[in-house]
């Protein structure tokens, strides 16, 4: 046996060349065998779907996804034909829309600013004409539902949804009463159609939008489906906001936030993990049933922070107060622990919060000291960035001239500025993002952008002061640096809110260029700033191609650029 081994020609080395391991193994510094489509390490961990390579060979992730969408659209057409023939030649009502139908039933009016929407009353959702839903009382065919779900799942982080993928998939095969509520599933199908633009699936957006809105009335009074309703409201809000329908988007964001507070999601994670909320020594009609396991408890934690991110970021963009309070009052203090990775919940590693405030502790510089606070996952950094973004805007907007000499305001201002700076230094540097998983990379790009946009918001009322102006310009230029690290593939998975950050940076750079040229034309530094402004405009235009809301903003920035 030994002789045979010595005479056998040497086979290929079992150690891969540098950079050839899958992204998951590289991130975890594990030995990878390089087997495709899924290496042994990912297969053993039941993470075959997350096993991806970037060795430059084969097709890119985007190409594979587009091919998959094309195959799914072809299958949908087959289902349409099958349904048509089974109904004696009449077209299937649930899938037949006019070919001239708009990709979204709510087109953005480009002649007026989407930020100037009126805020009077609760919106009346327009009826979707031309649809008679033959599946009004039942789910779509299982094969179609699976196809739409698979289109959506790679984009779930993009729209803020954090769920256990395996359980979501399995839900489609459970008895009707045990499935995820139609309000959530139809919101997911809506996003699947939206994300398939410009493919033919986008024609079915009005169908799934009408189904999701119709399912709201059934989900609200159902305590067992509270999490589904909150998650769906966030998805609907993001859909409306991305399409420039700010009133509807704000309405659903506020509904999700209010319901999350009413059901106590802001106070999850007491020492008794079987209890859904902390009762605060008072009787409450709104009590969640005990979580069945760590995964279900984790989904509740993730659902709250999904609402928190939506509420904090978009309240600033919409120029309205945030809905979720966070004070020292026992009913409003946010004590839900920081979100963790879903893998942590799967292994039962659930963080326990003894009742200490989460966000408040972060703001008073306890996040790196107290072991209870934690918050080291990428999603936790996303939450911190959202809190900083809204907090900076709230603090700066509270200033008025009589406070110019207020020691209290100055102290709070400097402390907040230090918090933003320190938070930024804890993030993974931009030049290292290429080695992260694609989902983490796009999340970190947004987190970096939110941090720099927070600094702009903090100093925005004081731009006449040279120090504040220089700080804001540095932050704007840093936003341009972030944009330069975005690849073409990344644009398909970016959170749409990153566009708002770029608008802030573009306005600061345009203002600085105009001021420099007014003082000294041509100014030596203005050419560099103009390049960076063009970088942000290019990125904003790319985002606007998928999210119409930012089409108006891109046009506005282009006019600023043309005027200087």
XYZ file of C-alpha atoms in Angstrom:
564
model
C 0.000 0.000 0.000
C 2.817 2.386 0.892
C 4.646 1.558 -2.361
C 1.540 2.247 -4.410
C 1.163 5.602 -2.771
C 4.723 6.551 -3.559
C 4.442 5.548 -7.198
C 1.077 7.178 -7.814
C 1.380 10.558 -9.526
C 0.674 13.407 -7.179
C -2.889 14.639 -7.443
C -4.013 18.203 -7.204
C -3.294 19.988 -3.954
C -6.132 19.950 -1.457
C -5.383 23.533 -0.467
C -7.005 26.121 -2.666
C -5.227 29.081 -4.117
C -5.694 32.365 -2.299
C -9.071 33.897 -3.072
C -10.593 30.660 -4.436
C -12.531 29.680 -1.309
C -16.213 30.485 -1.067
C -17.182 33.795 0.548
C -18.711 32.153 3.621
C -15.573 30.104 4.392
C -13.341 33.118 3.770
C -15.328 35.204 6.197
C -15.180 32.525 8.886
C -11.525 31.629 8.089
C -12.462 27.987 7.493
C -10.797 25.495 5.167
C -12.814 25.307 1.932
C -12.686 22.516 -0.665
C -13.931 24.819 -3.450
C -16.632 22.391 -4.599
C -19.431 24.009 -6.564
C -22.262 24.802 -6.330
C -21.788 24.302 -2.563
C -18.607 23.396 -0.669
C -18.512 20.750 2.039
C -18.356 23.246 4.891
C -21.514 25.056 3.727
C -23.264 21.769 2.993
C -22.535 20.440 6.484
C -23.819 23.672 8.019
C -26.964 23.427 5.852
C -25.988 26.721 4.235
C -25.695 25.487 0.668
C -27.854 28.350 -0.557
C -25.377 30.850 0.949
C -22.298 29.275 -0.666
C -21.023 31.784 -3.227
C -17.755 32.358 -5.064
C -16.167 35.412 -6.630
C -13.239 33.755 -8.395
C -14.056 35.447 -11.689
C -15.142 32.214 -13.367
C -18.625 31.331 -14.439
C -21.602 33.611 -14.176
C -22.041 36.401 -11.700
C -24.686 36.379 -9.023
C -26.715 38.948 -10.929
C -26.560 36.947 -14.169
C -27.703 33.797 -12.397
C -30.531 35.676 -10.693
C -31.707 37.217 -13.970
C -31.665 33.811 -15.637
C -33.651 32.406 -12.729
C -36.200 35.224 -13.014
C -36.490 34.586 -16.764
C -37.151 30.895 -16.104
C -39.736 31.741 -13.459
C -41.475 34.207 -15.750
C -41.619 31.553 -18.461
C -43.151 29.150 -15.950
C -45.706 31.765 -14.893
C -46.774 32.099 -18.527
C -47.176 28.323 -18.697
C -49.389 28.471 -15.622
C -51.417 31.246 -17.238
C -51.992 29.149 -20.343
C -52.856 26.115 -18.253
C -55.333 28.127 -16.196
C -56.792 29.614 -19.373
C -57.402 26.234 -21.006
C -58.926 24.816 -17.814
C -61.483 27.634 -17.741
C -62.752 26.928 -21.309
C -60.877 29.674 -23.065
C -61.548 32.531 -20.679
C -58.415 34.336 -19.534
C -57.370 33.718 -15.905
C -58.665 36.681 -13.971
C -55.914 36.614 -11.411
C -53.086 36.920 -13.922
C -54.500 38.760 -16.919
C -53.686 42.449 -16.826
C -53.627 44.888 -19.647
C -50.306 44.955 -21.455
C -50.388 48.697 -21.134
C -50.682 48.567 -17.364
C -48.150 50.644 -15.503
C -45.480 48.676 -13.671
C -46.776 50.342 -10.525
C -50.393 51.435 -9.989
C -49.102 54.594 -8.336
C -46.782 56.398 -10.790
C -44.602 59.169 -9.434
C -45.579 62.626 -10.572
C -42.258 64.076 -11.680
C -43.687 67.572 -12.054
C -43.857 68.117 -8.306
C -41.661 67.256 -5.362
C -42.522 63.943 -3.717
C -41.549 65.535 -0.403
C -44.402 68.039 -0.707
C -47.201 65.483 -0.174
C -50.188 66.597 1.860
C -50.627 64.978 5.267
C -54.337 65.406 5.907
C -56.038 62.284 7.181
C -55.616 58.572 6.518
C -55.171 57.732 2.837
C -57.905 56.107 0.802
C -56.149 53.400 -1.117
C -57.143 53.558 -4.774
C -58.928 50.580 -6.206
C -57.002 48.532 -8.726
C -59.101 48.543 -11.857
C -59.430 45.616 -14.208
C -58.742 42.908 -11.622
C -61.319 40.373 -10.526
C -59.382 38.143 -8.203
C -60.395 34.512 -8.726
C -58.038 33.575 -5.885
C -59.503 36.093 -3.452
C -60.166 33.415 -0.830
C -57.177 31.169 -1.478
C -53.446 31.315 -1.983
C -51.805 31.355 -5.412
C -50.830 27.930 -6.786
C -48.046 26.455 -4.673
C -45.601 26.337 -7.571
C -46.157 29.999 -8.349
C -45.884 30.915 -4.666
C -42.553 29.107 -4.407
C -41.236 30.844 -7.505
C -42.152 34.297 -6.247
C -40.673 33.551 -2.838
C -37.360 32.448 -4.363
C -37.191 35.669 -6.391
C -37.726 37.705 -3.226
C -35.438 35.932 -0.746
C -32.082 37.211 -2.087
C -33.468 40.756 -1.688
C -35.025 40.374 1.777
C -32.243 42.341 3.511
C -32.613 45.085 0.919
C -36.144 45.832 2.115
C -35.402 45.187 5.800
C -37.072 41.806 6.311
C -35.137 39.476 8.628
C -36.714 36.025 8.898
C -35.769 32.371 9.210
C -35.695 31.392 5.547
C -36.245 27.690 6.149
C -39.394 28.250 8.191
C -40.715 30.758 5.682
C -40.303 28.238 2.873
C -41.800 25.419 4.938
C -44.801 27.596 5.784
C -46.109 27.208 2.225
C -46.651 23.489 2.852
C -48.278 23.739 6.285
C -52.024 23.571 6.988
C -53.744 26.857 6.228
C -54.033 27.975 9.858
C -50.304 27.418 10.469
C -49.035 29.262 7.399
C -47.697 32.797 7.489
C -50.582 35.213 7.076
C -51.598 36.227 3.518
C -50.878 39.875 4.367
C -47.184 39.009 4.658
C -47.018 36.520 1.814
C -48.787 38.807 -0.652
C -46.481 41.653 0.367
C -43.565 39.360 -0.426
C -45.109 38.386 -3.788
C -45.647 42.095 -4.488
C -41.950 42.795 -3.936
C -40.970 39.785 -6.036
C -42.893 41.246 -8.974
C -41.477 44.710 -8.314
C -37.896 43.450 -8.211
C -38.336 41.566 -11.485
C -38.739 44.826 -13.418
C -38.692 45.236 -16.381
C -39.774 41.588 -16.798
C -43.374 40.578 -17.360
C -43.916 39.659 -13.699
C -44.119 43.339 -12.811
C -47.513 43.415 -14.521
C -48.875 41.482 -11.545
C -47.919 44.082 -8.945
C -51.460 45.535 -8.772
C -52.861 42.059 -8.075
C -50.644 41.311 -5.109
C -50.898 44.857 -3.806
C -54.683 44.622 -3.749
C -54.473 41.225 -2.031
C -52.063 42.475 0.607
C -54.212 45.521 1.398
C -57.340 43.363 1.532
C -55.638 40.952 3.948
C -54.842 43.761 6.375
C -58.379 43.750 7.756
C -58.117 40.056 8.597
C -54.640 40.298 10.132
C -55.260 43.210 12.530
C -57.629 41.432 14.956
C -55.620 38.166 14.882
C -53.135 38.132 17.814
C -51.288 35.079 16.492
C -50.419 36.943 13.294
C -49.177 40.210 14.815
C -45.581 39.687 13.687
C -46.727 38.858 10.151
C -48.807 42.034 10.035
C -45.992 44.232 11.338
C -43.505 42.777 8.851
C -46.015 43.169 6.022
C -46.736 46.787 6.968
C -43.008 47.521 6.739
C -42.824 45.905 3.297
C -45.872 47.830 2.095
C -44.428 51.061 3.457
C -41.148 50.470 1.633
C -43.041 49.688 -1.567
C -45.056 52.908 -1.453
C -42.067 55.027 -0.427
C -39.868 53.579 -3.172
C -42.525 54.513 -5.709
C -42.845 58.068 -4.410
C -46.201 57.509 -2.681
C -45.079 59.146 0.540
C -48.455 59.502 2.240
C -49.276 55.810 1.878
C -45.737 54.863 2.841
C -45.828 57.017 5.960
C -49.211 55.590 6.913
C -48.018 51.972 6.827
C -44.744 52.828 8.606
C -46.704 54.524 11.405
C -49.122 51.585 11.618
C -46.241 49.120 11.978
C -44.524 51.253 14.629
C -47.703 51.810 16.642
C -48.579 48.134 16.607
C -45.039 47.131 17.592
C -45.277 49.375 20.660
C -48.817 48.277 21.507
C -47.774 44.617 21.527
C -44.615 45.310 23.491
C -42.008 44.405 20.903
C -39.871 47.242 22.244
C -39.606 45.385 25.561
C -38.724 41.857 24.503
C -35.972 39.816 26.038
C -36.610 39.890 29.763
C -34.926 37.305 31.960
C -38.006 35.127 31.489
C -37.659 34.311 27.800
C -40.959 32.475 27.655
C -42.807 35.754 28.157
C -43.481 37.794 25.045
C -43.366 41.184 26.734
C -42.553 42.747 30.055
C -45.930 43.567 31.674
C -44.586 46.534 33.677
C -46.894 45.556 36.582
C -50.029 46.349 34.642
C -52.688 44.271 32.990
C -52.598 44.413 29.216
C -54.985 43.107 26.606
C -52.140 43.088 24.119
C -49.924 40.211 25.185
C -48.017 37.986 22.793
C -48.164 34.263 23.362
C -44.899 32.805 24.695
C -42.325 32.205 21.968
C -42.035 28.521 21.069
C -38.252 28.608 20.809
C -35.238 30.859 20.332
C -35.871 31.197 16.597
C -39.388 32.528 17.092
C -38.174 34.864 19.822
C -35.369 35.979 17.514
C -37.822 36.761 14.722
C -39.764 38.948 17.131
C -36.594 40.831 18.074
C -35.682 41.245 14.408
C -39.214 42.403 13.554
C -39.010 45.185 16.143
C -35.696 46.466 14.849
C -37.021 46.283 11.288
C -39.769 48.692 12.347
C -37.287 50.827 14.267
C -35.023 51.282 11.234
C -37.968 52.192 9.029
C -39.374 54.620 11.580
C -36.105 56.363 12.420
C -34.770 56.805 8.878
C -37.897 57.663 6.946
C -39.298 59.985 9.620
C -36.287 62.215 8.929
C -36.744 62.001 5.158
C -40.464 62.756 5.517
C -39.791 65.528 8.042
C -42.118 64.204 10.701
C -41.540 63.034 14.294
C -40.577 59.409 14.815
C -43.435 57.203 16.006
C -41.498 54.877 18.320
C -40.726 56.651 21.617
C -37.688 55.883 23.742
C -37.708 57.550 27.138
C -37.089 56.595 30.756
C -40.793 55.947 31.273
C -41.311 52.232 31.966
C -43.893 51.918 29.188
C -41.819 53.533 26.468
C -38.207 52.612 27.234
C -36.723 50.412 24.505
C -35.091 47.427 26.236
C -35.322 44.843 23.459
C -31.815 43.392 23.024
C -29.738 44.186 19.963
C -30.523 42.021 16.940
C -28.312 38.996 16.337
C -27.575 36.868 13.301
C -30.215 34.283 12.488
C -27.509 31.626 12.905
C -27.216 32.647 16.565
C -30.929 32.169 17.134
C -30.763 28.792 15.399
C -28.171 27.592 17.901
C -30.144 28.999 20.831
C -27.637 31.780 21.565
C -30.278 34.297 22.575
C -29.035 37.468 24.243
C -30.738 38.211 27.544
C -31.519 41.766 28.574
C -32.075 42.345 32.277
C -34.119 45.446 31.552
C -31.462 48.042 30.818
C -32.243 50.531 28.021
C -30.729 49.538 24.683
C -30.541 52.688 22.560
C -30.096 55.037 25.506
C -27.135 52.972 26.731
C -25.546 53.272 23.298
C -25.929 57.036 23.331
C -24.295 57.398 26.742
C -21.291 55.414 25.576
C -22.085 52.184 27.380
C -22.344 49.996 24.281
C -18.703 48.909 24.463
C -18.700 48.462 28.239
C -21.802 46.631 29.369
C -21.942 42.950 28.357
C -25.716 43.153 28.415
C -25.861 45.724 25.642
C -23.921 43.781 22.991
C -24.837 44.797 19.486
C -22.000 43.495 17.366
C -23.907 41.999 14.425
C -24.155 43.842 11.114
C -27.886 44.319 11.667
C -27.176 45.800 15.118
C -24.806 48.304 13.498
C -27.610 49.130 11.061
C -29.891 49.895 14.019
C -27.248 52.092 15.661
C -26.734 53.989 12.417
C -30.491 54.595 12.135
C -30.610 55.856 15.725
C -27.681 58.210 15.074
C -29.258 59.481 11.867
C -32.558 60.388 13.509
C -30.903 61.604 16.711
C -28.608 63.980 14.822
C -31.534 65.428 12.900
C -33.619 65.822 16.056
C -30.817 67.514 17.992
C -29.871 69.961 15.245
C -33.496 70.860 14.493
C -34.045 71.687 18.178
C -31.557 74.546 17.918
C -32.690 78.134 17.654
C -30.676 81.397 17.914
C -31.216 81.890 21.648
C -29.477 78.551 22.261
C -26.267 79.757 20.614
C -24.705 80.422 24.015
C -26.354 77.531 25.850
C -23.708 75.335 27.553
C -26.185 72.463 27.671
C -26.814 72.458 23.922
C -23.130 72.827 23.108
C -22.271 69.931 25.416
C -24.935 67.694 23.885
C -23.847 68.684 20.402
C -20.175 67.819 21.001
C -21.097 64.565 22.729
C -23.274 63.526 19.805
C -20.576 64.464 17.309
C -18.112 62.315 19.256
C -20.570 59.411 19.270
C -20.900 59.532 15.474
C -17.133 59.715 15.027
C -16.492 56.841 17.404
C -19.197 54.719 15.781
C -17.685 55.287 12.343
C -14.290 54.052 13.552
C -15.840 50.768 14.739
C -17.098 49.883 11.249
C -15.267 47.576 8.899
C -13.119 49.778 6.612
C -14.406 50.275 3.096
C -11.381 48.640 1.469
C -12.180 45.404 3.330
C -15.817 45.155 2.249
C -14.958 43.150 -0.863
C -14.061 40.180 1.364
C -17.469 40.110 3.067
C -20.592 38.271 2.009
C -22.691 40.206 -0.563
C -25.550 40.817 1.893
C -23.175 42.151 4.518
C -21.392 44.347 2.012
C -24.546 46.138 0.872
C -25.655 46.563 4.496
C -22.296 48.016 5.483
C -22.369 50.402 2.529
C -25.644 51.787 3.876
C -24.319 51.899 7.453
C -21.267 53.914 6.404
C -23.527 56.229 4.401
C -25.913 56.757 7.334
C -23.006 57.618 9.624
C -21.702 60.306 7.256
C -25.229 61.590 6.577
C -25.743 61.845 10.362
C -22.765 64.175 10.581
C -24.214 66.317 7.794
C -27.584 66.535 9.558
C -25.899 67.469 12.833
C -23.983 70.395 11.302
C -26.539 71.470 8.684
C -28.033 74.405 10.650
C -24.556 75.834 11.251
C -23.044 75.854 7.762
C -22.249 79.551 8.039
C -19.698 78.579 10.679
C -16.430 77.586 9.007
C -15.821 74.622 11.301
C -19.279 73.110 10.758
C -19.069 73.706 7.034
C -15.729 71.919 6.769
C -17.087 68.992 8.791
C -20.174 68.710 6.585
C -18.084 68.879 3.396
C -15.769 66.131 4.723
C -18.795 63.952 5.421
C -20.183 64.625 1.937
C -16.854 63.714 0.347
C -16.799 60.542 2.462
C -20.197 59.650 0.985
C -18.637 59.911 -2.468
C -15.869 57.545 -1.340
C -18.511 55.042 -0.202
C -20.227 55.330 -3.593
C -16.949 54.524 -5.359
C -16.827 51.162 -3.550
C -20.179 50.079 -5.002
C -20.018 47.562 -7.832
C -22.644 47.124 -10.541
C -23.852 43.966 -8.795
C -24.297 45.801 -5.491
C -26.840 48.223 -6.971
C -29.361 45.394 -7.344
C -29.333 44.824 -3.579
C -28.935 48.279 -2.014
C -31.470 49.565 0.498
C -33.276 52.424 -1.285
C -32.672 54.769 1.647
C -29.039 55.093 0.636
C -30.325 57.409 -2.098
C -31.470 59.909 0.527
C -27.957 59.954 1.999
C -26.524 60.734 -1.420
C -28.974 63.594 -1.880
C -27.725 65.156 1.377
C -24.113 64.811 0.287
C -24.834 66.191 -3.184
C -26.498 69.316 -1.794
C -23.523 70.017 0.499
C -20.988 69.564 -2.318
C -22.983 71.732 -4.740
C -23.252 74.470 -2.121
C -19.509 74.311 -1.423
C -18.595 74.466 -5.116
C -20.862 77.480 -5.629
C -19.346 79.274 -2.637
C -15.774 78.573 -3.750
C -16.431 79.788 -7.262
C -18.096 82.935 -5.966
C -14.984 83.708 -3.922
C -12.386 82.635 -6.483
C -13.271 81.456 -9.967
C -12.026 79.036 -10.963
C -11.139 77.656 -7.536
C -8.496 74.873 -7.521
C -10.551 72.639 -5.189
C -13.810 72.990 -7.077
C -12.789 70.535 -9.810
C -12.216 67.749 -7.238
C -15.525 68.495 -5.557
C -17.267 68.462 -8.927
C -15.876 64.975 -9.638
C -17.202 63.748 -6.297
C -20.566 65.395 -6.944
C -20.718 63.589 -10.286
C -19.948 60.334 -8.475
C -22.915 60.819 -6.150
C -25.151 61.848 -9.043
C -24.190 58.736 -10.998
C -24.958 56.517 -7.994
C -28.228 58.327 -7.358
C -29.245 57.830 -10.993
C -28.489 54.113 -10.727
C -30.683 53.796 -7.628
C -33.433 55.852 -9.295
C -33.591 53.284 -12.099
C -35.002 50.784 -9.589
C -36.690 53.119 -7.100
C -38.649 55.928 -8.831
C -38.724 58.088 -5.689
C -35.162 59.166 -6.334
C -35.755 60.046 -9.967
C -36.978 63.472 -8.869
C -33.992 63.876 -6.549
C -31.533 62.909 -9.302
C -33.084 65.542 -11.559
C -32.804 68.108 -8.767
C -29.110 67.316 -8.200
C -28.446 67.493 -11.947
C -29.931 70.988 -12.016
C -27.673 72.005 -9.125
C -24.679 70.668 -11.013
C -25.670 72.445 -14.222
C -26.056 75.733 -12.377
C -22.497 75.833 -11.049
